[in-house]
């Protein structure tokens, strides 16, 4: 009987998940292994077990398709995140039940595709004896040890396109337009899209802002005859001495649901400057749809490299964009701490050199 390998996707969805699944399945088939997809996150390993074969038929058309054919799950028994940076130890019985699931399904290894939360689960499964390899996923790009996670480029492309569109309407109406983007406690999406989309102001969690600074920037533009201003704000951005803006109750996992800072910034600016201002919250548009060409290539490399790691018996590791090559690091080195934007980093310095204001 041929060897069987499992693939599981955890956490929220992200452009490129299907492309990774496809790459893992194709690279496995090349080695003569059968690949199966675990449905609904890690819970698919538990009774009643839910899986699908990842054969030529299932893989058809997957490369450009958004979402995940395996279903996403960031709630339930296997949620390992409790809050900002904190993880929860999963009960021994649950880890044992997952191990039994691996045996019952005849799986000799598991490829876990996920962000900090799902990879924290992967690490615990690995410590319990399950041979796991990780693939870093998140539009937020906030995982340690890898320059890029897949999905990030697609989210940035979406936000940049939104900025292009907001430019023309802002200019026509002489307005301030504020675009709120995702990213949780890291400002990568706002920073990359802000530079790529020519924003005048970029607000990120790593650089707390003041309204005085933003309004001065708007005035400077007015003095140059520019009667509109484009602001991109990360959902986790906050005022100096301020706190994160949340959009409601904490989720079941205990994670705060961020959102709403864009509306606050817009209203405050309108009041301070007397100039009309509007907010646009990009939301889950950033997570949906087809992955960019870069993400499709990255997903293909990540998936194929994950299979190489399995073949080499390098378990407990995560594929990583370490540059210039795709390499691997220990999963334990990637989780539990966020990779955030360095205020003195290259792109922040570039943005400042181009006259972009960070509100500080
Ligand atoms: O981590 C990815 C992410 O899209 C964040 O940028 C955002 O804060 C969060 O997930 C939204 O999660 P949900 O879809 O559960 O509201």
PDB file of N, CA and C and ligand atoms in Angstrom, residues 12-13 74-75 137-140 142 181-185 189 235 251 255-259 283-284 286-287, ligand 1:
ATOM      1  N   UNK A  12      -8.311  31.403   9.748  1.00  0.00           N
ATOM      2  CA  UNK A  12      -9.155  32.017   8.723  1.00  0.00           C
ATOM      3  C   UNK A  12      -8.645  31.675   7.335  1.00  0.00           C
ATOM      4  N   UNK A  13      -9.462  31.954   6.325  1.00  0.00           N
ATOM      5  CA  UNK A  13      -9.014  31.662   4.964  1.00  0.00           C
ATOM      6  C   UNK A  13      -8.034  32.738   4.491  1.00  0.00           C
ATOM      7  N   UNK A  74     -11.389  28.628  12.738  1.00  0.00           N
ATOM      8  CA  UNK A  74     -10.537  29.263  13.747  1.00  0.00           C
ATOM      9  C   UNK A  74     -11.235  29.315  15.095  1.00  0.00           C
ATOM     10  N   UNK A  75     -12.170  28.435  15.292  1.00  0.00           N
ATOM     11  CA  UNK A  75     -12.866  28.301  16.567  1.00  0.00           C
ATOM     12  C   UNK A  75     -12.867  26.815  16.921  1.00  0.00           C
ATOM     13  N   UNK A 137       0.932  30.782   6.678  1.00  0.00           N
ATOM     14  CA  UNK A 137      -0.182  31.463   6.003  1.00  0.00           C
ATOM     15  C   UNK A 137      -0.671  32.629   6.836  1.00  0.00           C
ATOM     16  N   UNK A 138      -0.799  33.779   6.288  1.00  0.00           N
ATOM     17  CA  UNK A 138      -1.599  34.865   6.854  1.00  0.00           C
ATOM     18  C   UNK A 138      -1.437  36.120   5.994  1.00  0.00           C
ATOM     19  N   UNK A 139      -2.556  36.788   5.756  1.00  0.00           N
ATOM     20  CA  UNK A 139      -2.464  38.042   5.000  1.00  0.00           C
ATOM     21  C   UNK A 139      -1.707  39.083   5.817  1.00  0.00           C
ATOM     22  N   UNK A 140      -1.631  38.890   7.144  1.00  0.00           N
ATOM     23  CA  UNK A 140      -1.027  39.904   8.022  1.00  0.00           C
ATOM     24  C   UNK A 140       0.507  39.945   7.915  1.00  0.00           C
ATOM     25  N   UNK A 142       2.665  38.504   9.702  1.00  0.00           N
ATOM     26  CA  UNK A 142       3.234  38.785  11.031  1.00  0.00           C
ATOM     27  C   UNK A 142       3.894  37.570  11.689  1.00  0.00           C
ATOM     28  N   UNK A 181      -7.449  49.089   6.655  1.00  0.00           N
ATOM     29  CA  UNK A 181      -7.082  47.743   6.189  1.00  0.00           C
ATOM     30  C   UNK A 181      -6.814  46.829   7.385  1.00  0.00           C
ATOM     31  N   UNK A 182      -6.720  45.541   7.098  1.00  0.00           N
ATOM     32  CA  UNK A 182      -6.501  44.540   8.156  1.00  0.00           C
ATOM     33  C   UNK A 182      -5.023  44.474   8.552  1.00  0.00           C
ATOM     34  N   UNK A 183      -4.686  43.481   9.346  1.00  0.00           N
ATOM     35  CA  UNK A 183      -3.294  43.279   9.749  1.00  0.00           C
ATOM     36  C   UNK A 183      -3.107  43.010  11.224  1.00  0.00           C
ATOM     37  N   UNK A 184      -4.197  43.072  11.975  1.00  0.00           N
ATOM     38  CA  UNK A 184      -4.156  42.907  13.439  1.00  0.00           C
ATOM     39  C   UNK A 184      -3.098  43.819  14.059  1.00  0.00           C
ATOM     40  N   UNK A 185      -2.135  43.260  14.791  1.00  0.00           N
ATOM     41  CA  UNK A 185      -1.188  44.116  15.527  1.00  0.00           C
ATOM     42  C   UNK A 185       0.055  44.487  14.711  1.00  0.00           C
ATOM     43  N   UNK A 189       0.425  45.326   5.899  1.00  0.00           N
ATOM     44  CA  UNK A 189      -0.470  45.565   4.744  1.00  0.00           C
ATOM     45  C   UNK A 189      -0.566  47.070   4.491  1.00  0.00           C
ATOM     46  N   UNK A 235      -5.904  48.414  10.945  1.00  0.00           N
ATOM     47  CA  UNK A 235      -6.955  48.279  11.969  1.00  0.00           C
ATOM     48  C   UNK A 235      -6.389  48.333  13.398  1.00  0.00           C
ATOM     49  N   UNK A 251     -13.828  37.594  20.399  1.00  0.00           N
ATOM     50  CA  UNK A 251     -14.306  36.367  19.769  1.00  0.00           C
ATOM     51  C   UNK A 251     -14.258  35.244  20.794  1.00  0.00           C
ATOM     52  N   UNK A 255      -9.653  36.394  21.379  1.00  0.00           N
ATOM     53  CA  UNK A 255      -8.937  37.397  20.587  1.00  0.00           C
ATOM     54  C   UNK A 255      -9.839  38.605  20.383  1.00  0.00           C
ATOM     55  N   UNK A 256      -9.302  39.794  20.544  1.00  0.00           N
ATOM     56  CA  UNK A 256     -10.104  40.988  20.297  1.00  0.00           C
ATOM     57  C   UNK A 256     -10.399  41.097  18.808  1.00  0.00           C
ATOM     58  N   UNK A 257     -11.607  41.544  18.461  1.00  0.00           N
ATOM     59  CA  UNK A 257     -11.891  41.804  17.051  1.00  0.00           C
ATOM     60  C   UNK A 257     -11.608  43.272  16.797  1.00  0.00           C
ATOM     61  N   UNK A 258     -10.553  43.532  16.040  1.00  0.00           N
ATOM     62  CA  UNK A 258     -10.154  44.918  15.781  1.00  0.00           C
ATOM     63  C   UNK A 258     -11.017  45.522  14.685  1.00  0.00           C
ATOM     64  N   UNK A 259     -11.107  46.849  14.679  1.00  0.00           N
ATOM     65  CA  UNK A 259     -11.843  47.516  13.606  1.00  0.00           C
ATOM     66  C   UNK A 259     -12.513  48.780  14.108  1.00  0.00           C
ATOM     67  N   UNK A 283     -11.995  45.524   4.779  1.00  0.00           N
ATOM     68  CA  UNK A 283     -12.495  44.269   5.370  1.00  0.00           C
ATOM     69  C   UNK A 283     -12.068  43.002   4.648  1.00  0.00           C
ATOM     70  N   UNK A 284     -13.016  42.076   4.562  1.00  0.00           N
ATOM     71  CA  UNK A 284     -12.681  40.734   4.071  1.00  0.00           C
ATOM     72  C   UNK A 284     -12.450  40.652   2.566  1.00  0.00           C
ATOM     73  N   UNK A 286      -9.993  41.774   1.359  1.00  0.00           N
ATOM     74  CA  UNK A 286      -8.546  41.487   1.345  1.00  0.00           C
ATOM     75  C   UNK A 286      -8.238  40.005   1.459  1.00  0.00           C
ATOM     76  N   UNK A 287      -9.189  39.247   1.996  1.00  0.00           N
ATOM     77  CA  UNK A 287      -8.945  37.818   2.197  1.00  0.00           C
ATOM     78  C   UNK A 287      -9.533  36.961   1.095  1.00  0.00           C
TER      79      UNK A 287
HETATM   80  O1  LIG B   1      -5.418  37.334  10.725  1.00  0.00           O
HETATM   81  C1  LIG B   1      -6.071  37.584   9.545  1.00  0.00           C
HETATM   82  C2  LIG B   1      -7.198  38.538   9.756  1.00  0.00           C
HETATM   83  O2  LIG B   1      -7.798  38.747   8.503  1.00  0.00           O
HETATM   84  C3  LIG B   1      -6.828  39.852  10.432  1.00  0.00           C
HETATM   85  O3  LIG B   1      -6.165  40.730   9.572  1.00  0.00           O
HETATM   86  C4  LIG B   1      -8.182  40.286  10.935  1.00  0.00           C
HETATM   87  O4  LIG B   1      -8.084  41.113  12.078  1.00  0.00           O
HETATM   88  C5  LIG B   1      -8.821  39.000  11.306  1.00  0.00           C
HETATM   89  O5  LIG B   1      -8.198  37.980  10.584  1.00  0.00           O
HETATM   90  C6  LIG B   1     -10.320  38.954  11.041  1.00  0.00           C
HETATM   91  O6  LIG B   1     -10.801  37.749  11.496  1.00  0.00           O
HETATM   92  P1  LIG B   1     -12.309  37.285  11.292  1.00  0.00           P
HETATM   93  O7  LIG B   1     -12.458  36.898   9.859  1.00  0.00           O
HETATM   94  O8  LIG B   1     -12.456  36.133  12.204  1.00  0.00           O
HETATM   95  O9  LIG B   1     -13.182  38.458  11.643  1.00  0.00           O
END
